[in-house]
Every structure is written in C-alpha cells, then in structure tokens.
Short mmCIF file of C-alpha atoms and ligand atoms in Angstrom, two decimals:
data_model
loop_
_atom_site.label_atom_id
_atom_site.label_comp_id
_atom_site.label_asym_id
_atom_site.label_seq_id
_atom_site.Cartn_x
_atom_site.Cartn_y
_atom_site.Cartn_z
CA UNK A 1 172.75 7.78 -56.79
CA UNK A 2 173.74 4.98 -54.43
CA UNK A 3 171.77 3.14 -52.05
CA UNK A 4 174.12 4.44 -49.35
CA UNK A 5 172.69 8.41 -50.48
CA UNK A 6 169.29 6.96 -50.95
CA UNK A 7 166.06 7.34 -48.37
CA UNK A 8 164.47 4.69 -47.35
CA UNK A 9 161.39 6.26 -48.80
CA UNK A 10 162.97 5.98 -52.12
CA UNK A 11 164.58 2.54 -51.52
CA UNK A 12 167.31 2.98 -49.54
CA UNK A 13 168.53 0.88 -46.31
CA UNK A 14 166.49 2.51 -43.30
CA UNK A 15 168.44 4.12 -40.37
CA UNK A 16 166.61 2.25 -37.98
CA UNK A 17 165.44 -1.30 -39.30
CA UNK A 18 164.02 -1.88 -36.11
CA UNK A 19 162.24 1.62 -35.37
CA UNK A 20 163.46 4.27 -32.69
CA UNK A 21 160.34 5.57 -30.70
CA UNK A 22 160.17 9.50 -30.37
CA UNK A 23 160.54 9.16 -25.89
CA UNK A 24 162.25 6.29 -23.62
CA UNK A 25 162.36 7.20 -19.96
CA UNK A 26 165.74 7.01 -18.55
CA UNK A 27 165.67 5.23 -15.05
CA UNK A 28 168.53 4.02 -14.54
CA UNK A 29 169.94 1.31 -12.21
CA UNK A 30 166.98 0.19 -10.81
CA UNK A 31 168.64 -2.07 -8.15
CA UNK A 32 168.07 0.48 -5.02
CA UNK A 33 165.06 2.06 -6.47
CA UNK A 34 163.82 -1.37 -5.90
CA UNK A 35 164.85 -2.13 -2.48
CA UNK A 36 162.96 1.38 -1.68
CA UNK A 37 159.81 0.73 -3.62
CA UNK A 38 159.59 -2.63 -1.30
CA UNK A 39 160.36 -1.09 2.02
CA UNK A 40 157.52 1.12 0.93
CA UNK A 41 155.21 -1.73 0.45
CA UNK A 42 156.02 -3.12 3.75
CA UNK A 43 155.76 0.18 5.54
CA UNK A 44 152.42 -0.07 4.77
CA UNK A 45 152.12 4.05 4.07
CA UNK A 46 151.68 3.75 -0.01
CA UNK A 47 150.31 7.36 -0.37
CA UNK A 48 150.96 11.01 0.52
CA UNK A 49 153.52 9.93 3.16
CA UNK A 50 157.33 10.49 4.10
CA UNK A 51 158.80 9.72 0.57
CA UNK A 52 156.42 12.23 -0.42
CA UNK A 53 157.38 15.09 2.03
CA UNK A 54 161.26 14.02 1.20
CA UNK A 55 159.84 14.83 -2.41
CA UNK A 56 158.72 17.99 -2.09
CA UNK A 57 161.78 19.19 -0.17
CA UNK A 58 164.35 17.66 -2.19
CA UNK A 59 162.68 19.87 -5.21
CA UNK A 60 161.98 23.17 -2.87
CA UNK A 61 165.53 23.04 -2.13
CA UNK A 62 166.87 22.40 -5.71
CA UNK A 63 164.55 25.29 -6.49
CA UNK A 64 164.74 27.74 -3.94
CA UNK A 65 161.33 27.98 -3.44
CA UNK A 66 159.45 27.57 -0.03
CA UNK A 67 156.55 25.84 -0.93
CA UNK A 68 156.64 22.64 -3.35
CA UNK A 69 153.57 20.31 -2.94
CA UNK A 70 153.34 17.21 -5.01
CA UNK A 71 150.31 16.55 -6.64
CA UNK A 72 148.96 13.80 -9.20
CA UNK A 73 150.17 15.02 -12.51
CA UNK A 74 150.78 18.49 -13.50
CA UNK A 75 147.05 18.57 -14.94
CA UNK A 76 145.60 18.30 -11.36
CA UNK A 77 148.07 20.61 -9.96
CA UNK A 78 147.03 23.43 -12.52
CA UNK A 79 143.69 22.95 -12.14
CA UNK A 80 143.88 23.01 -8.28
CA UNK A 81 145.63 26.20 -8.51
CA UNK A 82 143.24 28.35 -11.13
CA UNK A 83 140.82 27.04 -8.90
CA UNK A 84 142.26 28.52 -5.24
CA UNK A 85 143.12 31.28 -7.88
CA UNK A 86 139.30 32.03 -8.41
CA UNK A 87 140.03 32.51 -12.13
CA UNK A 88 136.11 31.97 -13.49
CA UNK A 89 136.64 34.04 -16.04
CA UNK A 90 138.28 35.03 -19.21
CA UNK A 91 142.32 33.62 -18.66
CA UNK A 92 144.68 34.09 -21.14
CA UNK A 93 146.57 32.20 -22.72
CA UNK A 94 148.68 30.73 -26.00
CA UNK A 95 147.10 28.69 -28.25
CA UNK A 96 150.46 26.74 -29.10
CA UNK A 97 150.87 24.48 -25.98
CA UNK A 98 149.69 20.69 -24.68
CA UNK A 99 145.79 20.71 -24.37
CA UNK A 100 146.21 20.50 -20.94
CA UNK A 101 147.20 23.65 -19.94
CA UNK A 102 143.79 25.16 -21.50
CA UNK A 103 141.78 21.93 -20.13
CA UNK A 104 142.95 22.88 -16.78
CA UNK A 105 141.27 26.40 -17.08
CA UNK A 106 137.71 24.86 -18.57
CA UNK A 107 138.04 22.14 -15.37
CA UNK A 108 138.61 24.74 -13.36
CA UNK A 109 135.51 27.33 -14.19
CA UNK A 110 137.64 29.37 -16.92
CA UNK A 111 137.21 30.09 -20.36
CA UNK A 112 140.70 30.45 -22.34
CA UNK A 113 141.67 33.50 -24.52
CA UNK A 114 144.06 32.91 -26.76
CA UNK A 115 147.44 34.85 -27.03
CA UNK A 116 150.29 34.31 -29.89
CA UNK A 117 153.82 32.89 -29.32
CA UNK A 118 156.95 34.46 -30.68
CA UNK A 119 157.79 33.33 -33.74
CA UNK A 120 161.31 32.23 -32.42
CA UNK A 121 160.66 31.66 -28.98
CA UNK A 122 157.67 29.55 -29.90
CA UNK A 123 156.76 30.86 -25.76
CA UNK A 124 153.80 33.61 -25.35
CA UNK A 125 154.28 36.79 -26.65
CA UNK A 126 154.37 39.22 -24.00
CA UNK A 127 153.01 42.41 -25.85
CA UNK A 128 150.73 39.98 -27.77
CA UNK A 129 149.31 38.70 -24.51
CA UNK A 130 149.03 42.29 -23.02
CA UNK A 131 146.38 43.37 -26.43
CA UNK A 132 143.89 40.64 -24.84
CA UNK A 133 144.23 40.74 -21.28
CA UNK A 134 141.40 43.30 -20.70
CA UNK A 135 138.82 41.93 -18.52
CA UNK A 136 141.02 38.61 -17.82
CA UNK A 137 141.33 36.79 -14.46
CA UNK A 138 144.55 35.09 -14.71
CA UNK A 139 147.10 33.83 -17.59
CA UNK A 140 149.60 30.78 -18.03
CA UNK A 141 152.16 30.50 -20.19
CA UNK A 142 153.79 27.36 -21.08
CA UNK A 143 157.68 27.02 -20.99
CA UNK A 144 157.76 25.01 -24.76
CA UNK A 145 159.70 21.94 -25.05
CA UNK A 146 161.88 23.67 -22.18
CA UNK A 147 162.80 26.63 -23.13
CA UNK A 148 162.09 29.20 -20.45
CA UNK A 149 159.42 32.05 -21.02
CA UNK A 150 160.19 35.77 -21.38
CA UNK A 151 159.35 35.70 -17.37
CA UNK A 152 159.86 39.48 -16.73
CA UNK A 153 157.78 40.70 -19.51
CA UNK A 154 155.34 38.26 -18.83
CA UNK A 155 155.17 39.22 -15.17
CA UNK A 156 155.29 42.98 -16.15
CA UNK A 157 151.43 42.14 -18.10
CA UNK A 158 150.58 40.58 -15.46
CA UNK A 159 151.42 43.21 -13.04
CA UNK A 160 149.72 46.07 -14.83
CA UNK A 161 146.69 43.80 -15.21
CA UNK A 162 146.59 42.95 -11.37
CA UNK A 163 145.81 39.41 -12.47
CA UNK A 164 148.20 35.87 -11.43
CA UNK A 165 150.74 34.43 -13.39
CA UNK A 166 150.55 30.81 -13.48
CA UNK A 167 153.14 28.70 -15.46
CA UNK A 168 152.34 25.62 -17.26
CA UNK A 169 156.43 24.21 -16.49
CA UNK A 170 155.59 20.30 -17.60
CA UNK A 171 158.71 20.41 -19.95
CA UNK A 172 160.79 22.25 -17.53
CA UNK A 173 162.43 20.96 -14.53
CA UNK A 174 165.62 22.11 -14.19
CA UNK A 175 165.80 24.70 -16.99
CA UNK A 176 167.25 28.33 -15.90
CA UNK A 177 165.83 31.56 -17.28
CA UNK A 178 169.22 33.83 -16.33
CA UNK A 179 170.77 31.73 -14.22
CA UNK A 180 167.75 31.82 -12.09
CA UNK A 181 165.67 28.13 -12.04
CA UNK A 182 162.28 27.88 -13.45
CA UNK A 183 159.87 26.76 -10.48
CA UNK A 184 160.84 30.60 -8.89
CA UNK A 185 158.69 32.39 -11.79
CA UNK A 186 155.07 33.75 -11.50
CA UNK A 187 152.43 33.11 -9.05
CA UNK A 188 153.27 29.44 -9.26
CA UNK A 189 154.63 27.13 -11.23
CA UNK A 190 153.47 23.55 -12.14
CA UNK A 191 156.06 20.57 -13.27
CA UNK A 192 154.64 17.30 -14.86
CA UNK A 193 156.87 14.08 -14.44
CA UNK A 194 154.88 11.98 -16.36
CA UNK A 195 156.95 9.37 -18.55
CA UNK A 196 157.39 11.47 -21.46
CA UNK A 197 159.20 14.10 -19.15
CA UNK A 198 163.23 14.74 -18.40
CA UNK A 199 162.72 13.89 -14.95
CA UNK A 200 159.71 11.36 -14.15
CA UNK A 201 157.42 9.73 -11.13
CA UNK A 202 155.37 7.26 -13.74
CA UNK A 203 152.62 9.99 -13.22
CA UNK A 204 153.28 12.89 -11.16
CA UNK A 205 153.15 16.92 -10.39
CA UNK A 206 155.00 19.45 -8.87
CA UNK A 207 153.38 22.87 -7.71
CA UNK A 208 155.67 25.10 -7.00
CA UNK A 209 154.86 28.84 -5.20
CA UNK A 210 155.93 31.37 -2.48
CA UNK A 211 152.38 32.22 -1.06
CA UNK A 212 151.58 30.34 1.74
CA UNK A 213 147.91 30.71 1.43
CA UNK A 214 148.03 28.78 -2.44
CA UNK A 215 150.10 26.05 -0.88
CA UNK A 216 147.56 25.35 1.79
CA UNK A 217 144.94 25.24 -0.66
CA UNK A 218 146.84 23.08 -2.89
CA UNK A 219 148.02 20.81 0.51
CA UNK A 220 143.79 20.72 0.97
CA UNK A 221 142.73 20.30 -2.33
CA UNK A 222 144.86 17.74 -3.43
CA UNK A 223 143.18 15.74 -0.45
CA UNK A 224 139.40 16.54 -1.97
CA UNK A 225 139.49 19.95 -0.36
CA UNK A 226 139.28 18.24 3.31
CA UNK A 227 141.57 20.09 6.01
CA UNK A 228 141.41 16.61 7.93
CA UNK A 229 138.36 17.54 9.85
CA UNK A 230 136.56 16.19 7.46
CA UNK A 231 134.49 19.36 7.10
CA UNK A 232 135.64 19.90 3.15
CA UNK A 233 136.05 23.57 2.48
CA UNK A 234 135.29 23.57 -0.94
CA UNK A 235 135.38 20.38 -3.84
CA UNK A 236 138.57 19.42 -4.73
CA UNK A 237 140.09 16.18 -6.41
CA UNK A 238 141.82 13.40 -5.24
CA UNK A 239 145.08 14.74 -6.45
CA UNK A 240 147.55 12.95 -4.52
CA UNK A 241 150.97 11.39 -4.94
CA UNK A 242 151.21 7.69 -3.95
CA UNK A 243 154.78 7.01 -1.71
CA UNK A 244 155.60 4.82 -4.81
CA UNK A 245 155.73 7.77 -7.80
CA UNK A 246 156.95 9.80 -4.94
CA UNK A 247 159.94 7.30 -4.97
CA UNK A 248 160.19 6.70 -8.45
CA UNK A 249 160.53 10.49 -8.86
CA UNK A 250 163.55 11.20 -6.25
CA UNK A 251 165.56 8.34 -8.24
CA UNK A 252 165.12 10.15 -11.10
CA UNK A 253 166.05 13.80 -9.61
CA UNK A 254 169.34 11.87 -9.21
CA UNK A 255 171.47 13.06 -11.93
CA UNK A 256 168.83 15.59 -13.60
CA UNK A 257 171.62 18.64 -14.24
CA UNK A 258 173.93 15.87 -16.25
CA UNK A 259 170.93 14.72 -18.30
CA UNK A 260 170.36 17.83 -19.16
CA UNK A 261 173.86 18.47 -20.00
CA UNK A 262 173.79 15.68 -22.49
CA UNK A 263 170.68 16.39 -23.62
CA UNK A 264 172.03 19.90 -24.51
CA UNK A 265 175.15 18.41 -26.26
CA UNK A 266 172.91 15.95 -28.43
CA UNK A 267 170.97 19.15 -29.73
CA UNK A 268 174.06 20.84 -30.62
CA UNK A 269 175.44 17.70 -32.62
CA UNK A 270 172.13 17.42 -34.44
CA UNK A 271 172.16 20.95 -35.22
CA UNK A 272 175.91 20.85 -36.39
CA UNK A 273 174.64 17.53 -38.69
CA UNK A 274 172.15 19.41 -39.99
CA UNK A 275 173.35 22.66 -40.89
CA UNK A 276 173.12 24.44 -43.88
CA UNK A 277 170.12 22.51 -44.80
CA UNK A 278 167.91 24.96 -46.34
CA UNK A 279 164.08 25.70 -44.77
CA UNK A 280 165.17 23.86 -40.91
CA UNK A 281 165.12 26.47 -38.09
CA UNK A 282 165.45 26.04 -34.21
CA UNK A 283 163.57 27.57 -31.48
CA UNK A 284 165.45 30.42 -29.77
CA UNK A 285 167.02 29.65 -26.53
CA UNK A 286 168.89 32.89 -25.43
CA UNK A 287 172.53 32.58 -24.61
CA UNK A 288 172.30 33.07 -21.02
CA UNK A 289 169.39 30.38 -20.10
CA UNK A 290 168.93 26.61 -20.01
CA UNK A 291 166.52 24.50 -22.02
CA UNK A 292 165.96 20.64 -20.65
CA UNK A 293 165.25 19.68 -24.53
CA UNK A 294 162.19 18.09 -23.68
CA UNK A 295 162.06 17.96 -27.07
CA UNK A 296 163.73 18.43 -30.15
CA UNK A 297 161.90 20.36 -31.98
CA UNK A 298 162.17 21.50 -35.65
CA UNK A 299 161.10 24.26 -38.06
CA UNK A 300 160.23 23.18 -41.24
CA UNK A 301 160.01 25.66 -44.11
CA UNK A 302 158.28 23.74 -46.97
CA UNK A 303 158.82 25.89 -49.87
CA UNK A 304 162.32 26.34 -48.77
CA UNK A 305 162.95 22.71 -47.50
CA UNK A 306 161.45 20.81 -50.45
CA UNK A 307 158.73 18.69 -48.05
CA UNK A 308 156.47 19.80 -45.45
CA UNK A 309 155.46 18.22 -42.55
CA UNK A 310 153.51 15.37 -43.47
CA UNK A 311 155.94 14.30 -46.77
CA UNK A 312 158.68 14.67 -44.27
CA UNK A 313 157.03 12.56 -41.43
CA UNK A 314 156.62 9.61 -44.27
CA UNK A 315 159.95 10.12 -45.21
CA UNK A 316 160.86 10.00 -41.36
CA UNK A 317 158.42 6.71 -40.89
CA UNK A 318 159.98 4.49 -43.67
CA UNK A 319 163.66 5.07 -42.09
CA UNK A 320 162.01 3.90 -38.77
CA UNK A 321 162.20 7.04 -36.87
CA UNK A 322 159.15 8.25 -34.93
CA UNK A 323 157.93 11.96 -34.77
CA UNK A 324 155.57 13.96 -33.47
CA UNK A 325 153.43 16.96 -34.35
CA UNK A 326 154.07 18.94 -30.90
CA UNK A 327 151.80 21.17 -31.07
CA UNK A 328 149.73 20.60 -34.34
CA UNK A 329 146.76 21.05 -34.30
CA UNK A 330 147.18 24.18 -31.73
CA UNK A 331 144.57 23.48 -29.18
CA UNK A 332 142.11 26.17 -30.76
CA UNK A 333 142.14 24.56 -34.01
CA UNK A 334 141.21 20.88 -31.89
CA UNK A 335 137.12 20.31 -31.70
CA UNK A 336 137.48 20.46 -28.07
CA UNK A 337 137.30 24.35 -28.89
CA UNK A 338 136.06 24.79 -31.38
CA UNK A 339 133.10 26.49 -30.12
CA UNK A 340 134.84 28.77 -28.47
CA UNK A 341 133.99 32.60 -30.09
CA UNK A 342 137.10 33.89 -31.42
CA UNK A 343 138.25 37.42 -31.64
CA UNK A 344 140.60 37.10 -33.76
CA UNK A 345 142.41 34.96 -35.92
CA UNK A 346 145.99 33.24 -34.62
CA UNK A 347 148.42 33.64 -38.18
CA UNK A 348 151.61 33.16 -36.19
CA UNK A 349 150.39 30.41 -33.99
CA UNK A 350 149.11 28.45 -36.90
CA UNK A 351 151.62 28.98 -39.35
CA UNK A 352 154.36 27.90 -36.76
CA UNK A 353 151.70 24.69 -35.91
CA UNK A 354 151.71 23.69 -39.43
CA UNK A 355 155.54 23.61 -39.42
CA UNK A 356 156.83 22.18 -36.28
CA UNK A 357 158.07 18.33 -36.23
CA UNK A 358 159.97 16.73 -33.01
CA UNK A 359 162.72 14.26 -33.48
CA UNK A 360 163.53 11.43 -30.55
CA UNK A 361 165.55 12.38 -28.14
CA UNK A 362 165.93 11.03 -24.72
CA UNK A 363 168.66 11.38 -22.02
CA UNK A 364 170.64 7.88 -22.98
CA UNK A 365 170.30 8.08 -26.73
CA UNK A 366 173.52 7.86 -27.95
CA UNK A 367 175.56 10.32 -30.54
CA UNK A 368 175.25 8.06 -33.24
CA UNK A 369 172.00 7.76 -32.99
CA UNK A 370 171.35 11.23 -33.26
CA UNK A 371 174.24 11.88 -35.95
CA UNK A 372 172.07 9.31 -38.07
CA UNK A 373 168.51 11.22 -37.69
CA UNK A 374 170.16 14.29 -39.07
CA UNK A 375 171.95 12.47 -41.41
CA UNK A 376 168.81 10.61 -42.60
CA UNK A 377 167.09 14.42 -42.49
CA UNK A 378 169.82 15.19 -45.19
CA UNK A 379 169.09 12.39 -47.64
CA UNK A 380 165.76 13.13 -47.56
CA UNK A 381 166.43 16.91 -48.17
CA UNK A 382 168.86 15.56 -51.11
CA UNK A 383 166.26 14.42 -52.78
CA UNK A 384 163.26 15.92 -51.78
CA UNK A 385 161.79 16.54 -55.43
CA UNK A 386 161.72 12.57 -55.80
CA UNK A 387 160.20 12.53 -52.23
CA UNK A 388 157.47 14.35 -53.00
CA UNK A 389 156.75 12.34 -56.57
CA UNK A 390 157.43 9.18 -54.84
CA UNK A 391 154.85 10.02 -51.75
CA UNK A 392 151.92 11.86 -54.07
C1 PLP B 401 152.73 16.71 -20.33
C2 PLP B 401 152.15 18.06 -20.29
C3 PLP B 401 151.09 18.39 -19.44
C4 PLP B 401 150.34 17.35 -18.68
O1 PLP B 401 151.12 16.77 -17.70
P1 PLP B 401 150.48 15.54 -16.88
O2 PLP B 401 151.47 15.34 -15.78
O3 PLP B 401 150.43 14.39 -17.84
O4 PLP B 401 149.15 15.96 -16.40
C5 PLP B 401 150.66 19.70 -19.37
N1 PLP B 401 151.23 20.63 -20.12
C6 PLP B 401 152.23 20.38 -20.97
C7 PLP B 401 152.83 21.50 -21.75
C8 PLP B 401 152.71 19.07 -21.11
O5 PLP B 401 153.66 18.78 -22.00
#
C-alpha cells in the first residue's frame, strides 16, 4: 500500500495538517456591516429597537408569516412560548434532538415524554408520537440538521389530541417542506441563529406564529413579562435582542437561499465521493423539500462499515478533521434525565444515536475540501481491519 492510499491513522499524510473545525460562520464582507454596527452605537438605541423591528419583518416577509418576534436565542424563545402555551404537563417529544428543546419544556413547568424518530427521517415519528400523547399538553418536534418534519402528520396528532404544535426550527431557516417554508408550520415555530447556524445574529431567536395572542405574550415576555406599565403580568425573562445581533443577523439573511444552494451541492458531491462505501447511509430528505444542511450528517453501520463511531472519529481526528456526535447521547440517555420514569424503552432512537457522526460543512467550504473528507472516509474504509488493530 502507498502512503498516498494510507490513513493518517495508519501513517499516512493527513488531509488537513492544519485541522478543519466541524462549523465556521460565514459573514461575509464585513465592510457595511460595520458602518451599521457603528451608526448603531452612536444612535444610542443598542437593544430591542428599529434594526430589530426591520428584523422581524424582513423574516415575516421571507416567511409569510404575520407575526415574527425576535428573541434572545431560540432557547428563550421556546421556553417563552410553552410557557404562554400553559404546557405544565406531560409534552411530548423525541428523544433524538439538541438538549435544548427538552430543557425548554423543564424551564418552562413541563415534563418531556419521549417519542421515536423515523429511522430515515431521523424527525419524530408521527404514529410513534400519537401511542404517547394521551394525557399530554403540548409536543415539539425538531426539524434535524434541516430537514423538514412530516408537518401534516404531525399536525394531524396534534389535532386529534387538541394539544399545540410547537417546532424546535434551530437548524432550519430557509428550508421548504413542499415548497411551503418552514416558520409557517404548527402553532409556532422557533429559529436559533446562534454561530453554529446557516444564518446567524452571534446569539439570537426567531419565533415565528399566526396567533396574535402568542405573539403578544412573546412581545411581553421577552421584556420580563412587563406590558410597559410596569405592572408585569406574569414572570418572564429578559429575552431580548440587542440592535447589534439584530444587525449582525439581517447581514447574514443576505444571500441565505444561495448558501443553501451550495450547501446542497456540497452534500451531493460528498455523497457522489462516497458512494458505494458499504455501512454509510443519509438521512431522507424527500424529493420535493429543502434541507439547509445544517449539518452533514452520517449513518454509520459498524458491522457493515468495518469501524463504528468512535474508531471512525480517531480515524477522522488524526487526518485533522473535526466531528461531532449530533445527537449522541440522545438527551434521555444524558444525566440531566435520567431520573425521569420511563415507559418504555427508545431502540430506534438509540440505535440511530449510537451511529450518527457529522462531517464539517459550512457555507464557504470549498469542493475540494469536501471531495477530500470523503476521500479520506474511503481510505479509512479501505483499510478498516488495520484501523481497528491499529486503534485497540
Ligand atoms: C442550537 C439549537 C438550539 C439552541 O439554540 P440557541 O439559539 O443556542 O438557544 C435548540 N435546538 C436545536 C435543535 C439546536 O440545534
């Protein structure tokens, strides 16, 4: 074998000497973003403002949705809406999502129940949710690494249950679930544009809903629940948006449909470098929608692919290349929950867990950069029996 076809992990040349990280916001040319963050400064206005308001209409109108309030991160913004939502009480669901979305329903009175993803989709299972939602409050579903939910089963459950629909969209801005943009879905959806994000504010939220009476209590309890009388009506957070992530944010709504694009086009040439590897499997987008590619995410068969997850994130390591477990442990394996009486046990949830690995990606990563990952991915798969001796 030559050094050329060797791993790094066996003693090969790595791909990247000097390391690629797993995210890298892309901001752009910073040169008017500038000039605004300074006029800001001067204005003397630095939080909930103008550049907010321009914000949350810019976004409502990209949507199509009449009510788009922005909020602190996507963590305050869910747990400001389960609150106006009242849901103190059992709230489903999945397991396989960012803590978050299930710290925002302890934060907010609730106790999660957990429903299973589809094994494809790797997005709640609709009929799966529907077996537990007896008794619940409210659900959330999570729209994974990007890839929309199955929105009008989901809302069918939640329909027959007479309980909300709240999505957990962090990954999601700008994807499309039949031509139709996520932000439209459910009783309200809530964006995160924190750095790790497609589009991002530094730290930021987007709540997104149709019903007037949520977006007033999301415009009052972003603002610690006071109306401006200063007579709180009940206790909220300081959940606000300063003028200055507001302004980061808009800069980087600029462009956001040809990120994705790319974004798209870098998945396709990994999956084209990568094919006919045995035991490596993709989560289903259907045809018709649009994932950002928040992430790109693999499935890792071990028995099939020589490795699993941990040989092949030490493989990964020595070529340079950073990776990420997203979501491993699923949040009701973490000790945060682990108290938490279980009905049953999650097979699906944690046998996808144990074989998920992401891969960087980020808007201005360039082809060759990805064409090496994969191609890395396929020296390691050459010789994953030596792997595996080399790493034991
Ligand atoms: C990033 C993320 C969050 C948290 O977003 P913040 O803006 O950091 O609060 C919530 N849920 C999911 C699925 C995420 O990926």
């Amino acid at each position: 074998m030559t050094r050329e076809s060797m791993p790094a992990v066996l003693g090969g040349d790595p791909a990247f000497p000097t390391g690629l990280p797993l995210v890298r916001p892309t901001i752009g040319d910073t040169g008017r973003l500038a000039h605004r963050l300074e006029s800001i400064l001067q204005s003397g206005i630095l939080t909930n403002g103008a550049v907010v308001r321009e914000l949350e209409e810019a976004v409502a109108q990209r949507l199509g949705v009449p009510y788009v309030l922005a909020v602190s991160n996507c963590t305050s913004g869910l747990m400001l809406m389960l609150q106006a939502l009242g849901a103190q009480g059992r709230v489903v669901l999945p397991s396989f999502t960012f803590a978050a979305s299930a710290h925002a329903v302890v934060w907010a009175g609730g106790t999660p129940v957990w429903a299973e993803i589809d094994p494809e989709r790797l997005t709640a299972d609709p009929s799966d949710v529907r077996s537990v939602i007896d008794g619940a409050v409210a659900m959330t579903a999570t729209h994974v690494y990007g890839a929309p939910c199955q929105v009008d089963e989901l809302q069918a459950v939640a329909d027959e249950a007479g309980v909300p629909l709240v999505y957990d969209s962090a990954h999601a801005l700008g994807s499309t679930r039949n031509g139709v943009p996520v932000g439209r879905f459910g009783t309200a959806e809530v964006f995160s544009l924190s750095p790790t994000k497609v589009t991002v504010a530094g730290e930021g939220g987007l709540v997104a809903t149709s019903d007037p009476g949520l977006a007033e209590a999301i415009r009052i309890g972003r603002d610690y629940g006071n109306p401006g009388s200063y007579d709180c009506q009940f206790a909220g957070l300081n959940a606000r948006m300063s003028e200055l992530h507001a302004a980061v944010a808009l800069h980087s709504l600029q462009g956001l449909d040809e990120r994705i694009d790319y974004r798209n086009e870098l998945v396709r040439l990994f999956k084209e470098n990568v094919d006919g590897l045995d035991g490596i499997s993709f989560q289903r987008v259907d045809p018709d929608d649009v994932s950002t590619y928040k992430d790109l995410t693999l499935i890792v068969e071990p028995d099939q692919f020589g490795l699993d997850i941990p040989q092949l994130t030490a493989a990964l390591n020595a070529e340079g290349i950073d990776s990420r477990r997203y979501y491993s442990p699923a949040i009701h394996q973490q000790k945060a929950y682990a108290h938490l009486q279980r009905e049953r046990d999650l097979p699906i949830t944690e046998r996808i867990a144990d074989r998920v690995i992401t891969l960087p990606l980020w808007s201005h990563m360039s082809a060759d950069d990805v064409a090496s990952i994969a191609s890395a991915v396929c020296r390691i798969a050459a010789t994953a029996g030596q792997v595996r001796d080399t790493l034991r």
